[in-house]
Amino acid sequence: MRAAWCVLALSVAAPLRAQPARTGAIDPPLSPRNASYTIRATLDPATRTITGTETIVWRNISSRAATDLQFHLYWNAWRDARSTFMRERALSGAPSDNPPRRSDEWGRIDISSIALTSPASGDLTASQRFIAPDDGNEHDRTVLSVPLVLPIEPGGSATIDIGWTAHVPRTIARTGAIGNYFFIAQWFPKVGVLQDEGWNCHQFHAATEFFADYGVYDVSLTVPTGWPLGATGVEREKRDNGNGTTTHRYHQDDVHDFAWTTSPDYLVRTATFEHPTLPAVDMRLLLQPEHDGQADRHFDATRATLKYYGEWYGPYPYGHITIVDPAWQSGAGGMEYPTLFTAGTRWLAPARVTTPESVTVHEAGHQFWYGVVGNNEFEHAWLDEGFNTFSTARAVSQVFDPNYLAVRYFGGFVPWVFRDIRISRETDGNRLTGYRRDAESDAQSTLSWRYFPATGGSITYNKTALWLNTMERWLGWPTLQRIMSTFFNAWAFKHPKPDDFFRTASGVAGSDLTWFFDQAQRSSNVFDYGIQDLKSERDGDRVRTTVVVRRYGEAVFPVEVLVTFENGDRVTERWDGRERWTMYVYERPSQALHAQVDPNRVLLLDVSPTNNSRTLRPQGRRAATKWSAKWLVWLEDYLLTWAALV
Ligand SMILES: [Zn+2]
């Protein structure tokens, strides 16, 4: 273990190369490009039908032969209520469709032809079959297997031609149509990821997202003439077909997905991101007409993301980005796709509320954690969602600090905006919410799609942000920043697994942090330190003070204990936190006023910060302490709202 991370510490990857080309082309390649797509698709808005053909050039970069090909057909999750997605959605407590879905408002995707043209194997349409590798649900049609006549050996390639038709659902899970607004994501037959262990091609689950290899996308989309269109990549050609339709051809190298949107209502705005050391980025915004005055808020939040994520982790490599403001009531809130993302819609918010900025920063931030670093979102969703939640909060607190009531706290940043926290608190009343409520629901190391759907968000988003915050307070931001940038650069355009991050963290920190990840990530144990007892008794001309500190939770973390005396003396103890309790006894001229465990709030994972201190008599400083404790309760409540982001 130790040897491995020492080696790693010596081989920090070179930073990503800046790529100023703004044509969607990148040379030399940044990624393996082993799953590339040439797609032609036509949208008929009247019938909400997409007709498409695609050629996939796939290369086997694993060490095992492929005896079949596996494809995601995500839209079949919305074919009817019997899919695994819809069953899990019901479990998650998500509200059912209102109004209920008419039969033509469900979605579907049907493959009409599939053929292997290289190595030539002819038409394989008849041999396609649905499989359900995760739960055996015979009604689930989100994964297709096509057996191969001849296996494709490691290093070998295949060229696959597929034809399909799809019905666009009424918006669900941020995809679909409402009125003349179309947001088209996870929409084409998409090859799974072949790994040394076999195909990684999960069914579509309600609480998890996606996983795919990197490649080149060249996509021609035919839509009504005059409808603005936004898509992954850069528009290279626009051809009026003379029949009321126009074909837009988009291109992007080194991405792992492709999404697009069109609507006659979009306003199109453009701006540029410039920075002294980072490459310039063209920003294109597709805006709902009623949000015309909000363009700068979108651009400013996107600039903040490109700046801070770029400075902390590495430059944004694509040279352009498209921001989509989804239609009101589209259900298409914030969501990330390569070089394109959707921002929030609840934009009646007054200027002082930073929620829209938070959503925009979060979704733009996924360009780094999801887009560049391509972890498996079915299995380790915390790697992108948790890292991005932490980073979002940090960026928002940096850039909007002067204007937006972000508060700094005990020398470390506090990532949440006070006003938002208060609103959240009022909304939630006194219910226990977020990570504190769900802390023991799942160990984070459980595969994400197996988390209990109703509480998985707290573990994926909140817990990761809390343990990264804890690492920042404990190791310092310079060290955590080096850990995260080293990981970012080493795993750009690759598929890291959790141990890759843990090895990087120990290597950069220069000490083995396995014990911390064993508790924070590999278990569902809770951290909870508290002051059990504080007593001062006069004994002659001395006062005997007794402080009892307890570890109420199973998880262990070294903590400080601060005891403050009436005469102003302060004593700081360092406890390794391993036993279930410890006691400190002082013989002093003065009685104790206050005892506090973890006075600097390093352990942000502590599930009940309100038991962290005891006071013998009121004093000036007490008010501040109590306020701080309440503030942390608000903070944790606020973390719950992040579970609503994706
Ligand atoms: Zn997210």
XYZ file of C-alpha atoms and ligand atoms in Angstrom:
647
model
C 0.000 0.000 0.000
C 2.566 2.442 1.159
C 5.010 1.634 -1.638
C 2.324 2.122 -4.236
C 1.434 5.633 -3.180
C 5.057 6.649 -2.817
C 5.647 5.769 -6.451
C 2.574 7.674 -7.419
C 3.762 10.776 -5.632
C 6.748 10.923 -7.953
C 4.754 10.648 -11.145
C 2.341 13.564 -11.085
C 0.829 13.930 -14.534
C 1.563 16.935 -16.712
C -1.284 19.448 -16.770
C -3.842 19.129 -19.532
C -2.757 20.788 -22.725
C -4.656 23.913 -23.503
C -6.649 23.458 -26.694
C -7.564 26.740 -28.320
C -9.222 25.245 -31.442
C -12.908 26.088 -31.404
C -14.058 23.762 -34.167
C -14.738 20.733 -32.044
C -11.536 19.169 -33.392
C -8.700 18.313 -31.008
C -5.308 17.200 -32.207
C -3.495 15.198 -30.958
C -6.277 13.205 -29.295
C -6.834 13.621 -25.567
C -8.760 10.374 -25.138
C -8.625 6.766 -26.461
C -11.526 7.544 -28.874
C -12.621 3.923 -28.878
C -16.370 4.592 -29.202
C -17.036 7.077 -32.026
C -20.386 7.937 -33.567
C -21.579 9.328 -36.875
C -25.284 10.001 -36.427
C -28.038 11.328 -38.705
C -31.346 12.046 -37.064
C -34.545 13.851 -37.967
C -37.020 15.274 -35.496
C -40.684 15.470 -36.441
C -42.102 17.802 -33.792
C -45.721 17.110 -34.744
C -45.525 13.406 -33.946
C -42.624 13.791 -31.502
C -40.689 11.174 -33.416
C -36.966 10.873 -34.008
C -35.753 8.731 -36.876
C -32.052 7.996 -36.862
C -29.178 6.040 -38.287
C -25.734 5.761 -36.761
C -22.381 4.219 -37.487
C -20.391 3.310 -34.416
C -16.683 2.617 -34.721
C -15.789 0.703 -31.586
C -12.410 -0.604 -30.500
C -11.874 -3.197 -27.820
C -9.442 -1.573 -25.357
C -9.963 -4.223 -22.694
C -7.898 -7.370 -22.189
C -10.772 -9.734 -22.965
C -12.513 -10.760 -26.174
C -16.044 -9.463 -26.793
C -18.479 -12.265 -27.631
C -21.435 -9.908 -27.804
C -22.035 -6.187 -28.075
C -24.149 -4.425 -25.465
C -26.058 -1.192 -25.919
C -27.976 1.205 -23.716
C -31.497 2.041 -24.901
C -32.253 4.521 -22.148
C -35.571 5.795 -23.469
C -37.156 2.396 -22.944
C -37.074 3.219 -19.232
C -40.119 5.377 -20.001
C -41.955 2.851 -22.142
C -44.304 1.961 -19.302
C -44.381 1.759 -15.507
C -42.807 -1.705 -15.346
C -39.230 -0.667 -16.127
C -36.625 -0.767 -13.393
C -36.336 3.023 -13.618
C -40.052 3.572 -12.974
C -40.164 1.006 -10.146
C -37.236 2.678 -8.431
C -38.675 6.114 -9.059
C -41.791 5.111 -7.145
C -39.568 3.909 -4.260
C -37.647 7.157 -4.178
C -40.683 9.127 -3.109
C -40.630 11.226 -6.287
C -44.074 12.671 -7.011
C -45.990 10.756 -9.645
C -46.695 12.444 -12.964
C -49.176 15.254 -12.731
C -51.247 15.181 -14.834
C -50.875 11.424 -15.425
C -49.023 10.503 -18.604
C -51.213 9.875 -21.656
C -50.236 6.872 -23.739
C -48.509 9.103 -26.312
C -46.488 10.844 -23.590
C -44.374 7.827 -22.712
C -41.044 7.425 -24.497
C -39.482 4.535 -26.351
C -36.669 3.559 -28.680
C -36.888 0.687 -31.153
C -34.009 -0.635 -33.212
C -35.102 -1.336 -36.759
C -31.802 -2.684 -38.042
C -28.392 -3.562 -36.720
C -25.530 -4.801 -38.853
C -21.829 -5.358 -38.411
C -20.072 -4.045 -41.503
C -16.574 -4.660 -40.175
C -15.681 -7.398 -39.561
C -18.438 -8.141 -42.053
C -21.045 -10.249 -40.279
C -24.179 -9.085 -42.037
C -27.514 -8.271 -40.496
C -27.768 -9.046 -36.781
C -31.234 -7.567 -36.276
C -32.906 -10.897 -35.613
C -30.446 -11.879 -32.878
C -30.902 -8.782 -30.672
C -32.313 -9.481 -27.214
C -32.969 -7.493 -24.075
C -31.049 -8.382 -20.942
C -31.386 -7.125 -17.360
C -27.948 -7.649 -15.807
C -28.743 -5.717 -12.600
C -32.094 -7.032 -11.406
C -33.374 -9.571 -13.921
C -36.507 -7.474 -14.567
C -37.950 -9.139 -17.675
C -39.951 -5.995 -18.456
C -36.877 -3.780 -18.600
C -35.696 -3.019 -22.132
C -32.887 -0.580 -21.421
C -29.991 -2.945 -22.264
C -29.669 -4.771 -25.546
C -27.269 -7.621 -26.251
C -26.287 -8.606 -29.771
C -24.290 -11.867 -29.944
C -21.331 -11.824 -32.310
C -20.587 -14.472 -34.887
C -16.857 -14.011 -34.309
C -15.453 -12.558 -31.093
C -13.689 -9.194 -31.221
C -10.280 -9.726 -29.673
C -8.437 -7.158 -27.536
C -7.216 -4.409 -29.840
C -9.750 -5.384 -32.508
C -12.386 -3.052 -33.925
C -15.965 -3.226 -35.109
C -18.060 -0.960 -37.306
C -21.743 -1.174 -36.477
C -24.634 0.332 -38.459
C -27.852 0.869 -36.541
C -31.208 2.276 -37.605
C -33.856 3.257 -35.062
C -36.974 5.230 -34.329
C -37.786 6.844 -31.020
C -40.771 8.545 -29.485
C -39.959 11.677 -27.486
C -41.616 11.491 -24.053
C -43.285 14.322 -22.246
C -40.332 15.602 -20.236
C -39.119 13.148 -17.639
C -35.779 13.023 -15.881
C -34.812 16.259 -17.662
C -35.389 14.760 -21.112
C -38.218 15.091 -23.602
C -40.674 17.632 -24.930
C -43.157 20.137 -23.650
C -44.924 22.292 -26.235
C -42.317 23.210 -28.816
C -39.423 22.734 -26.416
C -37.317 19.641 -27.083
C -34.434 18.496 -24.907
C -32.944 15.329 -26.337
C -30.500 13.400 -24.155
C -29.549 9.718 -23.752
C -31.369 9.351 -27.018
C -29.345 7.133 -29.344
C -28.309 3.461 -29.102
C -25.100 3.715 -27.117
C -22.492 1.014 -26.701
C -21.610 -0.010 -23.127
C -18.098 -0.007 -21.675
C -16.177 -3.259 -22.062
C -13.817 -3.687 -19.138
C -11.420 -6.467 -18.203
C -14.201 -7.893 -16.012
C -16.732 -7.856 -18.885
C -19.386 -5.474 -20.139
C -20.283 -2.616 -17.862
C -23.706 -1.832 -19.274
C -26.172 -1.207 -16.476
C -29.901 -0.821 -16.841
C -31.226 2.699 -16.488
C -31.820 3.391 -12.798
C -33.875 6.164 -11.255
C -31.150 7.476 -8.972
C -28.001 7.062 -11.051
C -26.707 8.396 -14.309
C -24.417 7.210 -17.076
C -21.097 5.725 -18.127
C -19.518 5.589 -21.575
C -16.198 5.531 -23.389
C -14.738 8.598 -25.084
C -14.893 9.123 -28.818
C -15.541 11.442 -31.739
C -19.127 12.546 -32.360
C -20.219 13.818 -35.758
C -23.962 14.375 -35.628
C -26.330 15.770 -38.271
C -29.680 16.864 -36.899
C -32.655 17.824 -39.063
C -35.233 20.096 -37.422
C -37.714 22.749 -38.604
C -36.052 25.681 -40.334
C -35.682 28.679 -38.072
C -35.606 26.725 -34.828
C -32.420 27.586 -32.907
C -30.516 24.441 -31.993
C -27.871 23.757 -29.381
C -25.786 20.608 -29.109
C -22.616 19.070 -27.797
C -19.699 20.347 -29.872
C -19.538 23.027 -32.549
C -21.795 23.585 -35.541
C -19.768 22.921 -38.684
C -22.490 23.053 -41.313
C -26.055 24.309 -41.604
C -28.004 23.304 -44.693
C -31.519 24.446 -45.621
C -33.210 21.414 -47.170
C -35.795 23.565 -48.968
C -38.679 21.589 -47.477
C -39.138 23.486 -44.254
C -36.304 21.656 -42.531
C -32.678 22.510 -41.861
C -29.852 20.099 -41.089
C -27.288 21.161 -38.471
C -24.056 19.201 -38.375
C -22.193 19.246 -35.035
C -18.771 17.833 -34.276
C -16.832 17.155 -31.095
C -13.737 15.105 -30.341
C -12.921 13.480 -26.991
C -16.334 13.394 -25.321
C -18.403 10.499 -23.973
C -21.925 11.636 -24.780
C -23.929 13.914 -27.049
C -27.091 15.873 -26.199
C -29.060 18.513 -28.079
C -32.022 20.812 -27.820
C -34.229 22.847 -30.112
C -37.177 25.178 -29.744
C -38.528 28.060 -31.844
C -38.641 30.160 -28.655
C -34.944 30.239 -27.782
C -33.106 33.544 -27.706
C -29.436 33.060 -28.577
C -26.765 35.072 -26.758
C -22.995 34.748 -26.891
C -20.097 35.865 -24.726
C -16.480 34.927 -24.099
C -14.502 33.708 -21.128
C -11.010 35.158 -20.954
C -8.297 34.561 -18.405
C -4.576 35.385 -18.238
C -3.423 31.761 -18.067
C -6.397 29.649 -19.152
C -7.575 29.154 -22.752
C -10.446 31.343 -23.951
C -13.887 29.774 -24.158
C -16.775 30.814 -26.419
C -20.004 30.721 -24.470
C -23.345 30.305 -26.214
C -26.585 30.677 -24.291
C -30.019 29.460 -25.383
C -32.424 31.438 -23.262
C -36.162 31.380 -22.648
C -37.614 34.710 -23.800
C -39.029 35.510 -20.348
C -35.487 35.324 -18.934
C -33.980 37.818 -21.368
C -32.657 39.930 -18.503
C -30.859 36.970 -16.914
C -28.233 36.374 -19.609
C -25.390 37.931 -17.622
C -26.166 35.834 -14.564
C -25.710 32.695 -16.661
C -22.497 33.976 -18.220
C -21.039 35.230 -14.927
C -21.678 31.952 -13.153
C -20.186 30.000 -16.060
C -17.144 32.291 -16.095
C -16.699 31.729 -12.365
C -16.710 27.989 -12.925
C -14.240 28.055 -15.810
C -11.965 30.311 -13.775
C -11.972 28.545 -10.402
C -12.184 24.963 -11.588
C -9.592 25.843 -14.225
C -7.220 27.321 -11.651
C -7.749 24.595 -9.072
C -7.887 21.452 -11.220
C -6.917 22.111 -14.831
C -8.051 24.077 -17.902
C -11.358 23.452 -19.646
C -10.168 21.692 -22.802
C -12.901 22.293 -25.396
C -12.817 26.025 -26.223
C -16.615 26.419 -26.271
C -19.581 25.714 -24.030
C -23.360 25.857 -24.514
C -25.674 26.897 -21.696
C -29.337 25.949 -21.987
C -32.125 27.604 -20.037
C -34.849 24.956 -20.039
C -38.494 25.806 -20.557
C -40.642 26.556 -17.550
C -42.388 23.404 -16.275
C -40.239 21.276 -18.538
C -38.951 19.357 -15.544
C -35.591 19.851 -17.185
C -33.686 21.487 -14.325
C -29.914 21.514 -14.105
C -28.160 18.690 -15.929
C -24.768 18.112 -17.470
C -23.696 16.844 -20.894
C -20.355 17.230 -22.660
C -19.768 20.900 -23.596
C -23.463 21.611 -22.893
C -25.497 21.908 -19.741
C -28.872 23.079 -18.529
C -29.187 25.644 -15.772
C -31.952 26.204 -13.227
C -35.420 27.362 -14.138
C -36.777 28.854 -10.934
C -35.489 32.215 -11.906
C -38.006 34.463 -10.315
C -35.435 34.484 -7.534
C -34.348 37.957 -6.470
C -30.797 39.011 -7.181
C -29.619 38.373 -3.626
C -30.423 34.665 -3.716
C -27.586 32.689 -5.212
C -29.478 29.498 -5.941
C -29.538 30.056 -9.717
C -25.802 30.751 -9.619
C -25.258 27.587 -7.596
C -27.136 25.489 -10.131
C -25.252 27.042 -13.033
C -21.863 26.635 -11.372
C -22.727 23.063 -10.438
C -23.752 22.041 -13.931
C -20.886 23.923 -15.578
C -18.610 22.279 -13.018
C -19.621 18.848 -14.268
C -17.629 19.650 -17.390
C -14.635 18.874 -15.162
C -16.033 16.188 -12.813
C -17.956 13.947 -15.240
C -16.865 15.459 -18.568
C -13.069 15.416 -18.312
C -12.772 12.854 -15.500
C -15.118 10.103 -16.668
C -15.951 7.997 -13.617
C -18.663 5.342 -13.689
C -21.787 7.180 -12.532
C -23.787 3.975 -12.091
C -21.303 2.645 -9.569
C -19.392 5.553 -8.026
C -21.638 8.562 -8.498
C -20.023 10.281 -5.520
C -16.807 10.655 -7.508
C -18.345 13.260 -9.797
C -21.396 14.443 -7.850
C -19.651 14.693 -4.505
C -16.480 16.271 -5.883
C -18.585 18.681 -7.871
C -20.836 19.587 -4.953
C -17.773 20.410 -2.889
C -16.247 22.395 -5.761
C -19.484 24.234 -6.552
C -19.808 25.398 -2.998
C -16.206 26.517 -2.905
C -16.462 28.436 -6.183
C -19.746 30.097 -5.228
C -18.315 31.227 -1.934
C -15.235 32.661 -3.689
C -16.799 34.620 -6.463
C -20.051 35.762 -4.974
C -18.623 36.495 -1.571
C -18.677 40.297 -1.734
C -22.246 40.503 -2.978
C -24.037 37.497 -1.671
C -23.709 37.143 2.101
C -21.426 34.132 1.915
C -19.824 33.823 5.301
C -16.328 32.847 6.292
C -16.026 30.825 9.397
C -13.161 29.959 11.698
C -10.575 30.638 9.019
C -11.927 27.997 6.652
C -14.565 28.675 4.084
C -18.162 27.896 4.761
C -19.632 27.042 1.434
C -23.250 27.943 1.857
C -25.066 31.180 1.537
C -26.600 32.209 4.814
C -29.859 33.412 3.391
C -30.432 30.195 1.458
C -29.717 28.171 4.538
C -32.262 30.095 6.535
C -34.892 29.621 3.853
C -34.174 25.923 3.781
C -34.430 25.735 7.554
C -37.802 27.428 7.562
C -39.063 25.120 4.852
C -37.933 22.012 6.633
C -39.086 22.970 10.105
C -37.298 20.918 12.728
C -37.192 17.661 10.829
C -33.835 15.965 10.706
C -32.732 16.264 7.103
C -29.880 15.516 4.740
C -26.830 13.591 5.721
C -27.656 13.595 9.440
C -30.899 11.807 8.716
C -29.489 9.377 6.170
C -25.959 8.838 7.506
C -26.397 5.134 8.220
C -28.561 4.292 5.209
C -25.742 3.036 2.984
C -21.982 2.741 3.090
C -20.714 5.042 0.382
C -18.632 2.200 -1.085
C -21.826 0.345 -2.039
C -22.383 0.596 -5.796
C -24.437 3.770 -6.281
C -27.280 2.115 -8.156
C -27.808 -0.167 -5.150
C -28.237 2.736 -2.686
C -31.728 3.013 -1.292
C -33.306 5.397 -3.825
C -34.831 7.756 -1.260
C -31.593 8.422 0.637
C -28.878 7.868 -1.955
C -28.545 11.584 -2.662
C -27.430 12.346 0.875
C -24.669 9.750 0.621
C -23.598 10.654 -2.924
C -23.668 14.456 -2.709
C -23.740 15.567 0.914
C -21.485 13.027 2.544
C -18.735 13.463 -0.045
C -18.893 17.251 0.231
C -18.699 16.893 4.015
C -15.684 14.577 3.964
C -13.875 16.709 1.403
C -14.633 19.734 3.585
C -13.250 17.799 6.529
C -10.085 17.019 4.543
C -9.720 20.686 3.634
C -9.946 21.775 7.267
C -7.658 19.001 8.441
C -4.943 18.942 5.730
C -5.324 22.530 4.497
C -6.572 23.737 1.136
C -3.137 23.750 -0.569
C -2.788 20.019 0.101
C -6.360 19.157 -0.843
C -6.060 21.273 -3.977
C -2.909 19.375 -4.981
C -4.648 16.062 -4.289
C -7.603 16.989 -6.463
C -5.600 18.517 -9.305
C -3.210 15.536 -9.351
C -6.186 13.184 -9.538
C -7.861 15.349 -12.199
C -4.814 15.378 -14.442
C -3.926 11.717 -13.955
C -7.465 10.560 -14.777
C -8.548 13.049 -17.418
C -10.356 11.243 -20.279
C -10.168 7.982 -18.358
C -12.396 6.002 -16.001
C -11.002 6.215 -12.459
C -12.195 3.974 -9.655
C -12.396 4.944 -5.971
C -9.028 3.400 -5.089
C -7.382 5.598 -7.717
C -8.476 8.638 -5.754
C -7.542 7.172 -2.381
C -4.039 6.299 -3.646
C -3.619 9.801 -5.050
C -4.770 11.373 -1.782
C -2.316 9.378 0.338
C 0.497 9.946 -2.146
C 0.082 13.708 -2.305
C -0.621 14.105 1.423
C 2.534 12.084 2.170
C 0.785 9.851 4.693
C -1.499 6.854 4.425
C -5.084 8.119 4.690
C -6.620 4.654 4.294
C -7.960 4.736 7.854
C -9.970 7.873 7.049
C -11.471 6.511 3.833
C -12.184 3.197 5.604
C -14.510 5.105 7.873
C -15.814 7.969 5.772
C -16.193 6.096 2.492
C -16.162 2.356 3.141
C -18.527 2.305 6.104
C -21.810 3.827 7.186
C -20.495 4.517 10.691
C -21.188 8.000 11.979
C -18.819 10.497 13.516
C -20.173 12.022 16.696
C -17.953 13.472 19.411
C -19.415 15.357 22.338
C -18.783 16.787 25.790
C -20.562 14.488 28.241
C -19.758 16.399 31.386
C -18.079 19.588 32.607
C -17.690 20.186 36.365
C -15.688 22.621 38.486
C -15.511 22.052 42.280
C -13.661 24.179 44.814
C -11.039 22.254 46.818
C -9.292 24.607 49.252
C -7.747 27.448 47.282
C -7.856 25.424 44.067
C -10.658 24.449 41.750
C -10.852 20.919 40.403
C -12.287 20.819 36.888
C -13.366 17.579 35.229
C -14.115 17.314 31.524
C -15.530 14.085 30.088
C -15.407 13.741 26.325
C -17.193 10.917 24.548
C -17.162 9.244 21.202
C -20.837 8.508 20.623
C -20.410 7.224 17.059
C -18.515 4.217 15.748
C -16.219 6.266 13.531
C -12.870 7.504 14.851
C -11.128 10.802 14.144
C -8.501 12.690 16.173
C -10.029 15.740 17.836
C -8.941 18.699 19.908
C -10.625 19.596 23.164
C -10.572 23.248 24.227
C -11.197 24.119 27.868
C -11.624 27.812 28.743
C -11.302 29.058 32.313
C -12.876 32.036 34.032
C -9.536 33.853 34.299
C -9.075 33.620 30.549
C -6.757 30.611 30.515
C -7.306 28.246 27.634
C -6.045 24.677 27.445
C -6.102 22.669 24.226
C -5.905 18.875 24.465
C -5.262 16.566 21.557
C -7.172 13.291 21.784
C -6.695 10.473 19.285
C -10.425 9.808 19.671
C -10.040 6.031 19.682
C -11.482 5.020 23.068
C -15.179 5.549 23.685
C -14.448 8.308 26.198
C -11.687 10.199 27.902
C -11.436 12.493 30.898
C -9.293 15.539 31.662
C -8.804 16.788 35.239
C -7.333 20.204 36.079
C -6.340 21.689 39.452
C -6.316 25.437 38.823
C -6.977 28.700 40.631
C -9.951 29.418 38.431
C -13.094 27.507 37.509
C -13.910 26.396 33.973
C -16.363 28.284 31.840
C -16.540 26.245 28.717
C -15.416 22.972 27.142
C -15.615 22.202 23.488
C -14.614 19.219 21.401
C -13.350 19.972 17.877
C -13.418 23.743 18.480
C -12.184 24.518 14.957
C -14.914 22.396 13.387
C -12.461 20.274 11.438
C -14.766 17.275 11.564
C -17.624 18.610 9.492
C -18.888 15.014 9.279
C -19.947 15.139 12.968
C -23.659 14.301 12.826
C -24.637 16.223 15.948
C -22.508 19.327 16.404
C -24.916 20.658 19.038
C -23.471 18.275 21.679
C -19.913 19.490 21.032
C -19.792 22.039 23.836
C -20.850 22.660 27.422
C -20.830 25.906 29.355
C -20.927 26.396 33.131
C -22.182 29.948 33.142
C -23.233 32.462 30.551
C -20.490 34.578 29.127
C -19.919 36.922 26.247
C -18.429 34.390 23.919
C -21.139 31.863 24.458
C -23.609 33.563 22.185
C -21.242 33.268 19.278
C -20.657 29.606 19.945
C -24.338 28.810 20.122
C -24.924 30.769 16.962
C -22.212 28.757 15.272
C -23.765 25.495 16.327
C -27.157 26.482 14.985
C -25.477 27.665 11.871
C -24.062 24.203 11.313
C -27.497 22.716 11.687
C -28.653 25.049 8.967
C -25.632 24.146 6.919
C -26.489 20.486 7.035
C -30.102 21.116 6.206
C -28.972 23.103 3.249
C -26.838 20.223 2.098
C -30.025 18.283 1.553
C -31.080 20.637 -1.181
C -27.984 19.646 -3.119
C -29.344 16.165 -3.412
C -31.851 17.643 -5.822
C -29.059 18.591 -8.198
C -27.707 16.182 -10.742
Zn -24.401 17.052 -10.274
